[in-house]
XYZ file of N, CA, C and O in Angstrom:
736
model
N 37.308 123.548 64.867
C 36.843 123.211 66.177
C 37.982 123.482 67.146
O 39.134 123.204 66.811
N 37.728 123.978 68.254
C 38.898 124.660 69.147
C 38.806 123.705 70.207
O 37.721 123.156 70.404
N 39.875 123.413 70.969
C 39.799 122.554 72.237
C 38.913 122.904 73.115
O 38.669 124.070 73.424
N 38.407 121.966 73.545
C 37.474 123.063 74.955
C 38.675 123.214 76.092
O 39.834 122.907 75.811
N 38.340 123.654 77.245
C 38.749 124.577 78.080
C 38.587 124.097 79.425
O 37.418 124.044 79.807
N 39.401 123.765 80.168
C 39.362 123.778 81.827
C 39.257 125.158 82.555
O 39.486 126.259 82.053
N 38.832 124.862 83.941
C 38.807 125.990 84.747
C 40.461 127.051 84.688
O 41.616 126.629 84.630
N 40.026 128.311 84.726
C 41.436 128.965 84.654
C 42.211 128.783 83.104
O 43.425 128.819 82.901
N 41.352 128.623 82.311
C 42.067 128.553 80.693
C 42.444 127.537 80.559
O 42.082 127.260 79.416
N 43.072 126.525 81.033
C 44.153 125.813 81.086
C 43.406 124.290 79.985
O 42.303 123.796 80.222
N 44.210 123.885 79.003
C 44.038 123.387 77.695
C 43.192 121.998 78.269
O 43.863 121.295 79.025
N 41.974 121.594 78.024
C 41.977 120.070 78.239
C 41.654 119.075 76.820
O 41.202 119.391 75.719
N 42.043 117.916 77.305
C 42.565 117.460 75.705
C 41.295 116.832 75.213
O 40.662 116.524 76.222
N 40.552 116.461 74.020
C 39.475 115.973 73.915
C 39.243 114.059 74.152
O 40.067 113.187 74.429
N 38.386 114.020 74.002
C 37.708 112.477 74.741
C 38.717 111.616 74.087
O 39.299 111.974 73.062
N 38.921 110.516 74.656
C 39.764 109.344 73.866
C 39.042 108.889 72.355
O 37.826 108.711 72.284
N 39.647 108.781 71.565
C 39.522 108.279 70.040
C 39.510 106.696 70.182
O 40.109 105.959 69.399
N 38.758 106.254 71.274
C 39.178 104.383 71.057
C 37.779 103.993 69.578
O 36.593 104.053 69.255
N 38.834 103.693 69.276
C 37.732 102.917 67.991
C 37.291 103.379 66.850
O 36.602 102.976 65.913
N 38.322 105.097 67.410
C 38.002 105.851 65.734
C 38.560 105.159 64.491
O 38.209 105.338 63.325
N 39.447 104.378 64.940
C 39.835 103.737 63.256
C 39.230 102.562 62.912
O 39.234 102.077 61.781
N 38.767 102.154 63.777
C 37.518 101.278 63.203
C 35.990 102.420 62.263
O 35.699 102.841 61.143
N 35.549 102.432 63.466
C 34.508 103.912 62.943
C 34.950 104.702 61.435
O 34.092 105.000 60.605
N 36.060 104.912 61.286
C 36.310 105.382 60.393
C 36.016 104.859 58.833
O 35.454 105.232 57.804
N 37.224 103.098 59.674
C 37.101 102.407 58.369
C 35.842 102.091 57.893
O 35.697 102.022 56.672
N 35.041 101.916 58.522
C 33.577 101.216 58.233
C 33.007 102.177 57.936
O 32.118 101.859 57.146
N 33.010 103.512 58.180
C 32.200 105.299 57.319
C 32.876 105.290 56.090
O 32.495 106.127 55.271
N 33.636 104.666 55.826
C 34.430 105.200 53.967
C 34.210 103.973 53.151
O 34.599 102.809 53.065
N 33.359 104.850 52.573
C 32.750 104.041 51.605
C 33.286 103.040 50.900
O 34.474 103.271 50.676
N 32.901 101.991 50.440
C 33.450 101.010 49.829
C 33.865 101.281 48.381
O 33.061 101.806 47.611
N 35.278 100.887 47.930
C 35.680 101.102 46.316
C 36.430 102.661 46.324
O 36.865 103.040 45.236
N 36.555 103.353 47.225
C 36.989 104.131 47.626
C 38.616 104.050 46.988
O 39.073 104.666 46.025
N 39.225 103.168 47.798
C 40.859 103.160 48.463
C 40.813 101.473 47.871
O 39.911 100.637 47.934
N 42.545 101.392 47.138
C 42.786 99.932 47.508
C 42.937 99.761 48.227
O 43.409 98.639 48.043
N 42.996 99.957 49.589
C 43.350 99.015 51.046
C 43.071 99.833 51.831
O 43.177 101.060 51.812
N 42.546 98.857 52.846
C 42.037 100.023 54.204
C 42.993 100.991 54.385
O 44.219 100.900 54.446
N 42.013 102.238 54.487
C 42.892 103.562 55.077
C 43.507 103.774 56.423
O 43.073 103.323 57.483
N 44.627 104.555 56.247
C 45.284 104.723 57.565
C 44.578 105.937 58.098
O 44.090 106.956 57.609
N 44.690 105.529 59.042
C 44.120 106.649 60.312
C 45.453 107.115 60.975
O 46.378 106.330 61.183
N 45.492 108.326 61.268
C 46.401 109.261 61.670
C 45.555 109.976 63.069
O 44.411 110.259 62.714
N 45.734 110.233 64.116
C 44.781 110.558 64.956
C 46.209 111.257 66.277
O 47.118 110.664 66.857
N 45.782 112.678 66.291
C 46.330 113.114 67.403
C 45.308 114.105 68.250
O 44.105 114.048 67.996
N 45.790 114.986 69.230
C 45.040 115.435 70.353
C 44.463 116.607 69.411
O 43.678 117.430 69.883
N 44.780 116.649 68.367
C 44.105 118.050 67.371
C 43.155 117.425 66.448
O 41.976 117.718 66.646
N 43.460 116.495 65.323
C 43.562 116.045 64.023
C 43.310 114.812 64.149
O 43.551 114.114 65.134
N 42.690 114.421 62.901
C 42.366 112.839 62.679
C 42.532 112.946 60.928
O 41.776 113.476 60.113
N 43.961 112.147 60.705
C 43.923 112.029 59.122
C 43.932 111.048 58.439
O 44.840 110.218 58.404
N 42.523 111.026 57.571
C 42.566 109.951 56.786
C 42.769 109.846 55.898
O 42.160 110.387 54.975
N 44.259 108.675 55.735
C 45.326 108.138 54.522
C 44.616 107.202 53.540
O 44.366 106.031 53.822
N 44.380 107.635 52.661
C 43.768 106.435 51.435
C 44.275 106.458 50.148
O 44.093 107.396 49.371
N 44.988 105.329 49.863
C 45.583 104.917 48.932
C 44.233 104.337 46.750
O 43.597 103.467 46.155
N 44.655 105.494 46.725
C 44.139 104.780 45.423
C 44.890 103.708 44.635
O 45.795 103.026 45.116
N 44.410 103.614 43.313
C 44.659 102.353 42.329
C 45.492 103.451 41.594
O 45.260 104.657 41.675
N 46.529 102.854 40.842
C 47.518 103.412 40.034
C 46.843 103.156 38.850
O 46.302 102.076 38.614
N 46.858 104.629 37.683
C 46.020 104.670 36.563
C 47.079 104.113 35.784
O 48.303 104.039 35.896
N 45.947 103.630 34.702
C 46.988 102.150 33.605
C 47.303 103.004 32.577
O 46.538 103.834 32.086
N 48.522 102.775 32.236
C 49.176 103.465 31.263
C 49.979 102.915 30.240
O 50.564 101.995 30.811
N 50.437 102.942 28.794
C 50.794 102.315 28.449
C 51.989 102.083 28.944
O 52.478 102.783 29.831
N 52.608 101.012 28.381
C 53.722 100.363 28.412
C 55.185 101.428 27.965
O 56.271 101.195 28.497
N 55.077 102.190 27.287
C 55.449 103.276 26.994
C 55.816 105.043 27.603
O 56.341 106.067 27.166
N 55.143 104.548 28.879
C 54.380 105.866 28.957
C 55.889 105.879 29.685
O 56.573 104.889 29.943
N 56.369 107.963 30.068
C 57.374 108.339 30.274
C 56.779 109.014 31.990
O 55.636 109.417 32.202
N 57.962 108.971 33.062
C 57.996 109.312 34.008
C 56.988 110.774 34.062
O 55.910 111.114 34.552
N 57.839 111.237 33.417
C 56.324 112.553 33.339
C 54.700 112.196 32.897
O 53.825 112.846 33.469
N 54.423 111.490 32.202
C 53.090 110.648 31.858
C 52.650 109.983 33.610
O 51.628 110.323 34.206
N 53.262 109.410 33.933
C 52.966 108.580 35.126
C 52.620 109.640 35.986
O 51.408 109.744 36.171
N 53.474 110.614 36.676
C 53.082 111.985 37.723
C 51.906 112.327 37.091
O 50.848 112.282 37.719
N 51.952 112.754 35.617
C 51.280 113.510 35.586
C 49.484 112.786 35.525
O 48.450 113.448 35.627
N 49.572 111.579 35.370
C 48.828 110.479 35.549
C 48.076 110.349 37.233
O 46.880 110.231 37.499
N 49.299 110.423 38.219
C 48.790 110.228 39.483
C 48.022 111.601 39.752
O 46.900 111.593 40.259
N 48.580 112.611 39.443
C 48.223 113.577 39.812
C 46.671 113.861 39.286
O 45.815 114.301 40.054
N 46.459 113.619 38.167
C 44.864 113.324 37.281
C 43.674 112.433 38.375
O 42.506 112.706 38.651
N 44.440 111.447 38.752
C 43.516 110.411 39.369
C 43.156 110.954 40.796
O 42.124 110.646 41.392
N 44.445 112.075 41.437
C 43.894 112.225 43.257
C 43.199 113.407 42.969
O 42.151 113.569 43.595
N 43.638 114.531 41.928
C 42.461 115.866 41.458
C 41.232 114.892 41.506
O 40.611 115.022 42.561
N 40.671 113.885 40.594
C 39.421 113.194 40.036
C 38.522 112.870 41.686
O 37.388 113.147 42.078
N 39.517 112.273 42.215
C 39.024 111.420 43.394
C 38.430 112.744 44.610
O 37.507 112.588 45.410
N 39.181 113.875 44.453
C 38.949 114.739 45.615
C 37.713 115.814 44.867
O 37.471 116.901 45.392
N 37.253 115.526 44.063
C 36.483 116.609 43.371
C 35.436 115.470 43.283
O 34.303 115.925 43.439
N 35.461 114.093 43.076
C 34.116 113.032 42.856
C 33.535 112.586 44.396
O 32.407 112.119 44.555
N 34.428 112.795 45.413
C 34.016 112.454 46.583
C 34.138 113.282 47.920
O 34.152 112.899 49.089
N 34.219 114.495 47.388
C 33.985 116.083 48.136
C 32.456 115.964 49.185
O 32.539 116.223 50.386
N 31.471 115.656 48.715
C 30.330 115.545 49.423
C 30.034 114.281 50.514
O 29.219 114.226 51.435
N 30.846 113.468 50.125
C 30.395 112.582 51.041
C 31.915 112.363 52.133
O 31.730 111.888 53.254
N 32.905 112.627 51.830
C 34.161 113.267 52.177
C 33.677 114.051 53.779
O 34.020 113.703 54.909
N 32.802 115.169 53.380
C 32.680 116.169 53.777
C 31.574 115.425 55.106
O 31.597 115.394 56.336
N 30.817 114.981 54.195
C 29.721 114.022 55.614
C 30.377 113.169 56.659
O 30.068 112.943 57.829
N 31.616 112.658 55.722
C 32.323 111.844 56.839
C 32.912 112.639 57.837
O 32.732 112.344 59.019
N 33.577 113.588 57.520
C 34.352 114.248 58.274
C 33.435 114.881 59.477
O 33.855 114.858 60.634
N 32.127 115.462 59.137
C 31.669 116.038 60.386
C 30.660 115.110 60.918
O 29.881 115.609 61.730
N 30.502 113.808 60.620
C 30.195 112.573 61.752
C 31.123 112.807 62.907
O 30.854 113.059 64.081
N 32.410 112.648 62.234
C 33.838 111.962 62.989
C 33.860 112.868 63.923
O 33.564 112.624 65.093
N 34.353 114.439 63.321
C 34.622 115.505 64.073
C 33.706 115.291 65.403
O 34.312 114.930 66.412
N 31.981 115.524 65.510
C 30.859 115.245 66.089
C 31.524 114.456 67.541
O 31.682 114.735 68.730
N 31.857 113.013 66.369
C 31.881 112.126 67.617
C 33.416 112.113 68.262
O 33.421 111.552 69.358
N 34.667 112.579 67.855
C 35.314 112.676 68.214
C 35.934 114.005 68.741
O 36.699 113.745 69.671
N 35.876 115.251 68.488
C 36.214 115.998 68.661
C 36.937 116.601 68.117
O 37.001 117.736 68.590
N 37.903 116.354 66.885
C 39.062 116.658 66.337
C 38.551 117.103 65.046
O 37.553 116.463 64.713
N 38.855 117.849 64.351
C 39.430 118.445 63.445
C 40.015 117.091 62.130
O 41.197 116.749 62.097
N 39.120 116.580 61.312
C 39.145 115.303 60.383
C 39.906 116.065 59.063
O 39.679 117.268 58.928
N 40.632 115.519 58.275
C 41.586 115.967 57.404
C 41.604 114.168 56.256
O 41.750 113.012 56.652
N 41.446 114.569 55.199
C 41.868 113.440 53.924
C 43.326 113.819 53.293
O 43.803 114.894 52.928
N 43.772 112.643 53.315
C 44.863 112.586 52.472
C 45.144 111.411 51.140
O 44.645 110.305 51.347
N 45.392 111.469 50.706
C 45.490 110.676 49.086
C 47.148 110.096 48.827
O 48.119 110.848 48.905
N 47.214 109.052 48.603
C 48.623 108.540 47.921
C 48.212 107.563 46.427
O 47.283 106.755 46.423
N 48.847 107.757 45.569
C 48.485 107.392 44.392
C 50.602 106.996 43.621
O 51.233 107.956 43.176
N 51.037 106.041 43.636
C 52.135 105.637 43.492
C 52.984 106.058 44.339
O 52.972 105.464 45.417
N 53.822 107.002 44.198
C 54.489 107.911 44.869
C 54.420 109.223 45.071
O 55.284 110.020 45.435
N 53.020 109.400 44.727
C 52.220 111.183 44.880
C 51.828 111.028 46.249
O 51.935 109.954 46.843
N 51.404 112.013 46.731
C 50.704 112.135 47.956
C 49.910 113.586 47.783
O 50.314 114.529 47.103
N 48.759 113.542 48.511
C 48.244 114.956 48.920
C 47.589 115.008 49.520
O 46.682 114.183 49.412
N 47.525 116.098 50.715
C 46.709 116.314 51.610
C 45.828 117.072 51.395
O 45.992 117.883 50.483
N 44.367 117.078 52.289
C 43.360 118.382 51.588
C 43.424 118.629 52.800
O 43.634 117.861 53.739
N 43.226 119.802 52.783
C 42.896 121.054 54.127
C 42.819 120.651 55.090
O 41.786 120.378 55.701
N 44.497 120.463 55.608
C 44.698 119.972 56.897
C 45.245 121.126 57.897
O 45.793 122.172 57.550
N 44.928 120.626 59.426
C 44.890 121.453 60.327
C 46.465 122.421 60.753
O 47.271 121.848 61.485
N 46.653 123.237 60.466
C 48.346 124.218 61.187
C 47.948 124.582 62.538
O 47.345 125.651 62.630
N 48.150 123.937 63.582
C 47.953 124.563 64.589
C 49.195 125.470 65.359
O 50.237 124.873 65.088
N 49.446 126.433 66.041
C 49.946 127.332 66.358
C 50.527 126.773 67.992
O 49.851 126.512 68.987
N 51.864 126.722 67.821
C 52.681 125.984 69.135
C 53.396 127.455 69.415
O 54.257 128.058 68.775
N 52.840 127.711 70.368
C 54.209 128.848 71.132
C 55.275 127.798 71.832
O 55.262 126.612 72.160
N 56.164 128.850 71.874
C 57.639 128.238 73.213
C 58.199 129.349 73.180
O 57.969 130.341 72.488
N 59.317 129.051 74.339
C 60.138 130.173 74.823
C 61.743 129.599 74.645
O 62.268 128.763 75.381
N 62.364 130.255 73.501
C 63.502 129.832 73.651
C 64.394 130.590 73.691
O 64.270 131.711 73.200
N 65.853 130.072 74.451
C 66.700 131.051 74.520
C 67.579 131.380 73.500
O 67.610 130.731 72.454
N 68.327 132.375 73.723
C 69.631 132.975 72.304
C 70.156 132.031 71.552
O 70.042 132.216 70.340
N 70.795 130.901 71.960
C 71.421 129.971 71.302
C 70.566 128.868 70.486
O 71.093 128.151 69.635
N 68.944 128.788 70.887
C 68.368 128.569 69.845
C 67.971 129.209 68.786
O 68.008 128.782 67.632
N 67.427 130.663 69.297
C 66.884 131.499 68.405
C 68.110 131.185 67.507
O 68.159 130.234 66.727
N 68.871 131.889 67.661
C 70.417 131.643 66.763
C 70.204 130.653 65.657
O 70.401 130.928 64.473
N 69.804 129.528 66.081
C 69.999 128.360 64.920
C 68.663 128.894 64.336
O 68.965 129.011 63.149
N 67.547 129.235 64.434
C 66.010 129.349 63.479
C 66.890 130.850 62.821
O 66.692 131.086 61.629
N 67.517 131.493 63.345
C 68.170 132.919 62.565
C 68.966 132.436 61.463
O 68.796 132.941 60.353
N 69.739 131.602 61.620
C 70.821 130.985 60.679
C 69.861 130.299 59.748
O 70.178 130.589 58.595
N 68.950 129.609 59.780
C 67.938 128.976 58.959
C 67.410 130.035 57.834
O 67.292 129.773 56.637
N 67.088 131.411 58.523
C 66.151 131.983 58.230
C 67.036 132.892 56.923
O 66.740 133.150 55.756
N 68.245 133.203 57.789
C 69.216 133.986 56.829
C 70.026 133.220 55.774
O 70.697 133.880 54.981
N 70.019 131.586 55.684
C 70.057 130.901 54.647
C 68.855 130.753 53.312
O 68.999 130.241 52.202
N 68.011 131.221 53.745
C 67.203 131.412 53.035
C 66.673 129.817 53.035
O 66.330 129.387 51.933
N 66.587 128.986 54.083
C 65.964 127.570 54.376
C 64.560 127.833 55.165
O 63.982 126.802 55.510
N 63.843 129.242 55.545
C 62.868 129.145 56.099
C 62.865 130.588 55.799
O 63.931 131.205 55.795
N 61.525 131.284 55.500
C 60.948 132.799 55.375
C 61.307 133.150 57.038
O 62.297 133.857 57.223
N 60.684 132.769 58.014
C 60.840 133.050 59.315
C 61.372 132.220 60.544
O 61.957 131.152 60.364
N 61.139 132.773 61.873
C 61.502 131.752 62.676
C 60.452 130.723 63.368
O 60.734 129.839 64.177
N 59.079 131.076 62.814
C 58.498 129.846 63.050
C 58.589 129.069 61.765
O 58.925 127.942 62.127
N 58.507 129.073 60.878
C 58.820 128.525 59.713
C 60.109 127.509 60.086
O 60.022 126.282 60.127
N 61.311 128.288 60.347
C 62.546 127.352 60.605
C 62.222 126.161 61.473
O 62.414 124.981 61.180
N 61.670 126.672 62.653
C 60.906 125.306 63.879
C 60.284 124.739 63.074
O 60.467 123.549 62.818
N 59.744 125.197 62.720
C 58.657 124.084 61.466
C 59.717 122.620 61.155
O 59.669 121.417 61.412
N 60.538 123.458 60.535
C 61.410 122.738 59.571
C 61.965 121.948 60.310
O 62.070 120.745 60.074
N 62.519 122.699 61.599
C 63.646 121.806 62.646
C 62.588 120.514 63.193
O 62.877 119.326 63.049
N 61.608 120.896 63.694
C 60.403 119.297 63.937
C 60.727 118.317 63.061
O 61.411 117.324 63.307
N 60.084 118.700 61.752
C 60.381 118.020 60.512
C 61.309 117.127 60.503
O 61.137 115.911 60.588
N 62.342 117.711 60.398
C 64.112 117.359 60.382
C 63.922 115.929 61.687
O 63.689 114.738 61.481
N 64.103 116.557 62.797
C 64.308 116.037 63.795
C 63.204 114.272 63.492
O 63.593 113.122 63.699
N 61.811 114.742 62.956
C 61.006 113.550 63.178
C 61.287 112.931 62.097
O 61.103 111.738 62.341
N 61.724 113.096 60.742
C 62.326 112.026 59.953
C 63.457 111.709 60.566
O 63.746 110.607 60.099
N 64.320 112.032 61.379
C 65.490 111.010 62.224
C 65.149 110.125 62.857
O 65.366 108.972 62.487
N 64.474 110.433 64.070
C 64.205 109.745 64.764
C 62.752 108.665 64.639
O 62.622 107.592 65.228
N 61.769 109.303 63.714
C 60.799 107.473 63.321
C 60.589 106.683 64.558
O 59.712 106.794 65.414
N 61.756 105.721 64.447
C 61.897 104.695 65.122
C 61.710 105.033 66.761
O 60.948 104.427 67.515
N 62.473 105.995 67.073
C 62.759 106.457 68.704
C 61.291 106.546 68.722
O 60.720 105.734 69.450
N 60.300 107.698 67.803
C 59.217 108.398 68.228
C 58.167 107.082 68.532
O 57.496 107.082 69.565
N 58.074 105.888 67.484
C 57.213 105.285 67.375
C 57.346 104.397 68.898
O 56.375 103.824 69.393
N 58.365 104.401 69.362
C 58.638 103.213 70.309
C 58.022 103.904 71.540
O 57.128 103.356 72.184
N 58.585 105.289 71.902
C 57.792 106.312 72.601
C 56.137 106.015 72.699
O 55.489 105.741 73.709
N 55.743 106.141 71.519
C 54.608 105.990 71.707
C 53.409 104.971 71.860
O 52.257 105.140 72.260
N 54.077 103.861 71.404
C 54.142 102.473 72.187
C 53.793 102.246 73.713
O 52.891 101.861 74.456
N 55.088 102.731 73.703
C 54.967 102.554 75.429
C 53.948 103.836 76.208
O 53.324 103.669 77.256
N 53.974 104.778 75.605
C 52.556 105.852 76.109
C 51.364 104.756 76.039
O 50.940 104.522 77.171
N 50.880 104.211 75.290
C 49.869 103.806 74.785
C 49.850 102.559 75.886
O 48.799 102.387 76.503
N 50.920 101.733 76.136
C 50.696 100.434 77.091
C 50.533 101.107 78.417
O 49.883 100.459 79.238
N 51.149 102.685 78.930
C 51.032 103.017 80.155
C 49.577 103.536 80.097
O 49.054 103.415 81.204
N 49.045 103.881 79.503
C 47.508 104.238 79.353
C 46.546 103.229 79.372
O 45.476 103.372 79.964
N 46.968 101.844 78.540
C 46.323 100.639 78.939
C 46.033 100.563 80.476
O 45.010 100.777 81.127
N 47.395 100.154 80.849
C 47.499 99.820 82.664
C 46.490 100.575 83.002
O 45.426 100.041 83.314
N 46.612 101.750 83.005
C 46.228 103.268 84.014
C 44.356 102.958 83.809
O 43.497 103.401 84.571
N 44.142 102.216 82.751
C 42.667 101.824 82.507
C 42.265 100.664 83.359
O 41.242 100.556 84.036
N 42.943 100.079 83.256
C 43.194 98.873 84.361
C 43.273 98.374 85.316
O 43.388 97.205 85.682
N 43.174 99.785 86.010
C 43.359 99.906 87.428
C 42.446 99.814 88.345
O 41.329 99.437 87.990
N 42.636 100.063 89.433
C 41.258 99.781 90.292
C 40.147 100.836 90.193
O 39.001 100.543 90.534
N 40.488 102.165 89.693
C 40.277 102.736 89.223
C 39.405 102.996 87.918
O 38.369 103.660 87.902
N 40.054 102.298 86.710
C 39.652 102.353 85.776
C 39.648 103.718 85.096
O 38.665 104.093 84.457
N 40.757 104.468 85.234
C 40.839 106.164 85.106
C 40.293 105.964 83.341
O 40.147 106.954 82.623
């Protein structure tokens, strides 16, 4: 699903998501997930995090038994609940606009199914290119979008904390701005 479009090309972002993680939680089926799923929701994407049950193993069993254990149970889960997976997702999409994506955690496995790459241009100058070149010629990235890739990455496991607080406060200035006499 592609963004729709303002006058003159220019990107407009889709409808507010208030209540998609409610909506969500209450569309996924019950027995699903041990614990309500996380919702992940940006101006593209809506990803839903669901945690399975860790498969019982003996008392015995060796670190490779266990992976190879988690890994058995999120294959099982994404191949037993593909169809109704699939219904959920284009409710959501429907009513939200975004592009719906599942993801799975099972101990310390994780996996995502066919989630969205969307395509960010920018314009940067020599002394950046430079650093995605040095990336690229370390053999830490095939290319130089690849390296940006990486440098996001990098940058957003540092900062966590900074990003989340950021977005905090986006979210209370959007409250207000609802609030207003207005009611934007």
């Amino acid at each position: 699903m592609s963004p729709r479009t303002a006058p003159h090309g220019a990107r407009q972002d889709p409808p507010p998501a208030d209540g998609a993680t409610g909506w969500i939680t209450g569309a996924v089926p019950d027995g699903w997930f041990a614990e309500p799923p996380q919702i992940v929701i940006d101006r593209d994407e809506i990803i839903i995090w669901g945690r399975l049950p860790e498969p019982q193993l003996a008392d015995d069993a060796t670190d490779a038994d266990r992976t190879a254990a988690r890994s058995g149970r999120i294959h099982q889960f994404r191949e037993d609940t593909r169809d109704d997976r699939i219904r959920v997702a284009r409710q959501a999409e429907h009513r939200y606009r975004r592009k719906v994506s599942w993801g799975v955690r099972c101990g310390d496995a994780e996996q995502l199914f066919s989630h969205l790459a969307a395509p960010v241009m920018t314009r940067l100058r020599q002394p950046e290119r430079q650093i995605l070149d040095t990336l690229v010629d370390a053999g830490v990235a095939r290319s130089r979008s690849e390296a940006l890739a990486w440098c996001v990455r990098l940058v957003g496991r540092h900062t966590d904390d900074w990003l989340s607080q950021l977005r905090q406060a986006m979210s209370t200035v959007d409250d207000l701005r609802r609030q207003g006499p207005d009611g934007l």
